[in-house]
Coordinates of C-alpha atoms in Angstrom, one line a residue:
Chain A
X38 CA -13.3 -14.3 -46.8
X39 CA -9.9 -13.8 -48.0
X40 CA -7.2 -16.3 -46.7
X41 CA -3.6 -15.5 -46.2
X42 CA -1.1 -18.2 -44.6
X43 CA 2.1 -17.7 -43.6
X44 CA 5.2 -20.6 -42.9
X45 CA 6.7 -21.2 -40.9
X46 CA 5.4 -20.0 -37.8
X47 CA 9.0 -19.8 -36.6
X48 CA 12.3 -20.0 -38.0
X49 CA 15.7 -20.0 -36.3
X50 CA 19.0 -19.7 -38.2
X51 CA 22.7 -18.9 -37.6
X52 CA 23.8 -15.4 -37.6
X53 CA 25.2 -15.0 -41.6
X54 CA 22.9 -17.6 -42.8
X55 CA 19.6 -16.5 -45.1
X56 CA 16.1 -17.0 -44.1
X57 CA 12.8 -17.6 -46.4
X58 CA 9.6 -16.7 -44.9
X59 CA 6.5 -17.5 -47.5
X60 CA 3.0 -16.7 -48.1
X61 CA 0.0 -18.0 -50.0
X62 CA -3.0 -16.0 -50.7
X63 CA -6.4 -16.9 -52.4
X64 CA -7.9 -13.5 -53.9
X65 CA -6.6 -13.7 -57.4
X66 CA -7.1 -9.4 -57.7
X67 CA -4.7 -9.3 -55.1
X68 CA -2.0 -6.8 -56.6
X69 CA -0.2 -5.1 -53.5
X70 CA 2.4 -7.8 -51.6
X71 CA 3.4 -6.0 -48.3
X72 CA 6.1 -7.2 -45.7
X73 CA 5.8 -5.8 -42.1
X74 CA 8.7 -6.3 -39.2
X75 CA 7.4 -5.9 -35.8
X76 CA 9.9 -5.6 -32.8
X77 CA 9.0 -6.8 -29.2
X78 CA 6.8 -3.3 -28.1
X79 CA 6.3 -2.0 -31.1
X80 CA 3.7 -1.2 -33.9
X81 CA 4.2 -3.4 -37.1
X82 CA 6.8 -1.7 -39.6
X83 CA 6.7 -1.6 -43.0
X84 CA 10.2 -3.6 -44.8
X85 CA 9.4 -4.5 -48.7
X86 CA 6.2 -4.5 -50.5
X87 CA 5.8 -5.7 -54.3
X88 CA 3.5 -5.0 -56.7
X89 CA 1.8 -7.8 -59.4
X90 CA 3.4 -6.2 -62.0
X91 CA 7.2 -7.4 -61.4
X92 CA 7.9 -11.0 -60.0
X93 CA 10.7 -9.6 -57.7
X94 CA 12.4 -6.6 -55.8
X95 CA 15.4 -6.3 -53.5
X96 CA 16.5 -3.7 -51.2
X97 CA 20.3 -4.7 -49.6
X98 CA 19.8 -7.6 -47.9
X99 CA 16.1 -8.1 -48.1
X100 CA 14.2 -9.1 -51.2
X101 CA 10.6 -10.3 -52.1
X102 CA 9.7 -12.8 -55.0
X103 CA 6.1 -12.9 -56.3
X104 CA 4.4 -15.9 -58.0
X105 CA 1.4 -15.4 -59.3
X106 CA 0.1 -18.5 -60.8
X107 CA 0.9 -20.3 -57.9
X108 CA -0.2 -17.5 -56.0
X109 CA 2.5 -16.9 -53.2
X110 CA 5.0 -14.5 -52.6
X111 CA 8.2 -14.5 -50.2
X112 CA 10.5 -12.4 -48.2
X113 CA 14.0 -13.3 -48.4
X114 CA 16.5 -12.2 -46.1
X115 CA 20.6 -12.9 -47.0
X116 CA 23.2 -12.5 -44.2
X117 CA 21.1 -12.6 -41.3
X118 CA 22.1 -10.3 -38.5
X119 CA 20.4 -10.4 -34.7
X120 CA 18.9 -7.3 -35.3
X121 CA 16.7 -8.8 -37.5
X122 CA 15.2 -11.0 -34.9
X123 CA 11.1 -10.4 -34.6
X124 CA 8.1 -11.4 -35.8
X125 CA 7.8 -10.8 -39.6
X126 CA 4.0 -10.5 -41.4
X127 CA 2.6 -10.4 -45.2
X128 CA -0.3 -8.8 -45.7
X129 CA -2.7 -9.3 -48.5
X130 CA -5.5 -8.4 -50.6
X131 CA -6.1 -5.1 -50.3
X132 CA -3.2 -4.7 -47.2
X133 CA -5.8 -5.3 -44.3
X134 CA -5.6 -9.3 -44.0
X135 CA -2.8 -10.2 -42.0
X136 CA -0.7 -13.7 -42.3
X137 CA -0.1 -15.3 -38.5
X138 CA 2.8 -14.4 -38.5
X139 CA 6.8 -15.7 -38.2
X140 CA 9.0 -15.3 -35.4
X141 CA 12.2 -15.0 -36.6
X142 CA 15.4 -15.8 -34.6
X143 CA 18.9 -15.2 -35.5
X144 CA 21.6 -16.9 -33.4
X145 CA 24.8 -15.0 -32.8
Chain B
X162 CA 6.0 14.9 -40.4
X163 CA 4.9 13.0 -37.5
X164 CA 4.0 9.7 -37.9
X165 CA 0.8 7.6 -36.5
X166 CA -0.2 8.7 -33.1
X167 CA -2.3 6.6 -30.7
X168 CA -3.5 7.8 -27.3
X169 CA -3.0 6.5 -24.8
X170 CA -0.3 3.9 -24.8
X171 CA -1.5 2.2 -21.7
X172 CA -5.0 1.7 -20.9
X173 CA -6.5 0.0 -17.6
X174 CA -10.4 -0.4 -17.5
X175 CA -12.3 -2.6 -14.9
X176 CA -15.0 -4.8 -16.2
X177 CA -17.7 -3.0 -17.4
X178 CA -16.5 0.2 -18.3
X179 CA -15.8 1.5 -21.5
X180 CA -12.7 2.0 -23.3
X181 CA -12.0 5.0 -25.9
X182 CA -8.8 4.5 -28.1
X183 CA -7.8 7.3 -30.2
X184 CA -5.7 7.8 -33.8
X185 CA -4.2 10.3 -35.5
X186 CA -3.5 9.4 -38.7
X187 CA -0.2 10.7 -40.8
X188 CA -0.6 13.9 -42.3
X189 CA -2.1 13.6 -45.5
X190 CA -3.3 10.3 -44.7
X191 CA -7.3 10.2 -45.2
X192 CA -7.7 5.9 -44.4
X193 CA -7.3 4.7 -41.1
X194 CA -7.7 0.4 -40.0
X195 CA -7.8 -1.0 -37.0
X196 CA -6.1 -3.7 -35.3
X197 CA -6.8 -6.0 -32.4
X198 CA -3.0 -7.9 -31.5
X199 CA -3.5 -10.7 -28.2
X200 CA -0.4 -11.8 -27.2
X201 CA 2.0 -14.0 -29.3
X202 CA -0.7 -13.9 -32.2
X203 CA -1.0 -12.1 -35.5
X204 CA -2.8 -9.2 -36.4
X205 CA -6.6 -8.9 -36.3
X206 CA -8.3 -6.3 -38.8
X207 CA -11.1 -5.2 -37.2
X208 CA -12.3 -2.2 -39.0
X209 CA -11.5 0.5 -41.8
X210 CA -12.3 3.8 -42.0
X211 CA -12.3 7.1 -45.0
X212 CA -13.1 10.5 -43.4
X213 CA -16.7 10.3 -42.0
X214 CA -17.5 6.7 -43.2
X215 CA -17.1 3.3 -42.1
X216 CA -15.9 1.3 -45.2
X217 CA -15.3 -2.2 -44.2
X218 CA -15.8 -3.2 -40.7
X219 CA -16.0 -6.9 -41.5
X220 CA -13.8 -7.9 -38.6
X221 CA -15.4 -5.6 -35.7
X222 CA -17.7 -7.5 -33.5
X223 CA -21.5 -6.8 -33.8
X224 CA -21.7 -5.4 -30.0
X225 CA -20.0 -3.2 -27.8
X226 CA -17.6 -2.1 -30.5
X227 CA -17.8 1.0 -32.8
X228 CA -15.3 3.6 -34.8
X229 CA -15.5 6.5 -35.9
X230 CA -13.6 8.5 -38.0
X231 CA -14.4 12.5 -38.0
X232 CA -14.1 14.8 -40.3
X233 CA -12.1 16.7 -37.9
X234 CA -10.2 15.2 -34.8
X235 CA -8.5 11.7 -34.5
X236 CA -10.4 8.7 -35.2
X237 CA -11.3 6.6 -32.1
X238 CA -12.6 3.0 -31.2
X239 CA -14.9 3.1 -28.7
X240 CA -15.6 -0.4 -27.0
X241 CA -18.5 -0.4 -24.4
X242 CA -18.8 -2.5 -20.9
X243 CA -15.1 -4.1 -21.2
X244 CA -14.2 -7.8 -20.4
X245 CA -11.4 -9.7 -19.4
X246 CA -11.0 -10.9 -23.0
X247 CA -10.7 -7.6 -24.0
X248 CA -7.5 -7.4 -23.2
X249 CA -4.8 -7.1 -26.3
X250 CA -2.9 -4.1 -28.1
X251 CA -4.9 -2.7 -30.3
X252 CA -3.2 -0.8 -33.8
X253 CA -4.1 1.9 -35.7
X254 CA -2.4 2.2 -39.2
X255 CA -3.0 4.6 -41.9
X256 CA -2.6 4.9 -45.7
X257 CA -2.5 8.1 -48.1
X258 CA -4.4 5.8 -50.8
X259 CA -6.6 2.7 -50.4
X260 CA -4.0 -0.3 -51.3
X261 CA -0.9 1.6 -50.9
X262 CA 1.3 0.9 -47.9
X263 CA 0.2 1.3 -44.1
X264 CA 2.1 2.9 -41.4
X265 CA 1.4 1.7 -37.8
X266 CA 1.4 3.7 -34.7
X267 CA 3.3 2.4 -31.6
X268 CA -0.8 0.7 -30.3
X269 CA -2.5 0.8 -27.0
X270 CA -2.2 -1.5 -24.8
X271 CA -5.6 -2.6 -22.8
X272 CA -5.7 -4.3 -20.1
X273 CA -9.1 -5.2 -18.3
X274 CA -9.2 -6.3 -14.6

């Protein structure tokens, strides 16, 4: 079946600083690059996605790259705030395979 | 518009018994999936579904478990004679268009004793 994998499995950084979470797929029709946020207690939520046809997209202080040929994409996050402490996912081909997952914690 | 709604939130079954998990999907929204979620892991598709028809249920297993998806009502996953490992949240998400982006609802949580 499909593969999707995720890194890091966890990532802590300083409140300010930016955090990179990254994904590899192996389905080269994939064409839809989702990122979900899921909060402690909560259903996943949808963040970013991307399509194939543009290598990048930013909204404030979160962005996603796409590559491709190497066949990754990643979700950037600039001036960290608490608030964005949870576990982040891609999804990928066809949105129904989901990565493992990254908990994300931001230090104050 | 409301979003995803599953029913109930909290679910407590003893071993054996069955478990019925409903979904109502966003308006407008004729794809639902299925999720299983144990704790601290990812997410686990188990099933997708288009009004009336099952169209991938690749990650459902082969007993105890079925969906449905009517062509009027919510859509409900229906797991037979419980176990312990049972036990997870379990998400239902739906999409306007195959492909385009899913919204979850807030899950049930199931826990067998």
């Amino acid at each position: 079946g499909e593969n999707v994998e995720q890194h890091p499995s966890t990532l802590s950084v300083q409140e300010g600083d930016s955090a990179v979470i990254k994904c590899t797929y192996s389905d080269s029709a994939s064409n839809y690059f989702p990122w979900y946020k899921q909060e402690l207690g909560k259903g996943p939520q949808l963040i970013i996605d991307i399509r194939s046809n543009v290598g990048e997209k930013k909204d404030q202080r979160i962005a996603v790259t796409l590559n491709k040929t190497a066949k990754h994409f990643s979700l950037h996050i600039t001036e960290t705030q608490p608030e964005d402490s949870a576990v982040y996912f891609c999804a990928g081909p066809n949105d129904m395979r989901f990565g493992a997952g990254t908990r994300l914690t931001v230090k104050p | 518009n409301a979003g995803v709604m599953q029913n109930p939130r909290h679910l407590v079954r003893r071993r054996g018994q069955e478990a019925r998990l409903r979904c109502s999907p966003m308006k407008g929204h004729s794809h639902v999936y299925w999720y299983r979620q144990l704790p601290e892991e990812g997410l686990k598709f188990m099933v997708y579904l288009q009004k009336e028809n099952i169209i991938d249920e690749s990650g459902m297993p082969k007993e105890r478990f079925s969906a449905e998806f009517p062509k009027e009502g919510p859509s409900i996953l229906r797991i037979q004679q419980v176990v312990r490992g049972d036990s997870a949240a379990y998400f239902c998400a739906s999409s306007r268009l195959a492909g385009e982006e899913q919204y979850f609802g807030p899950g049930t949580r199931l826990t067998v004793t």
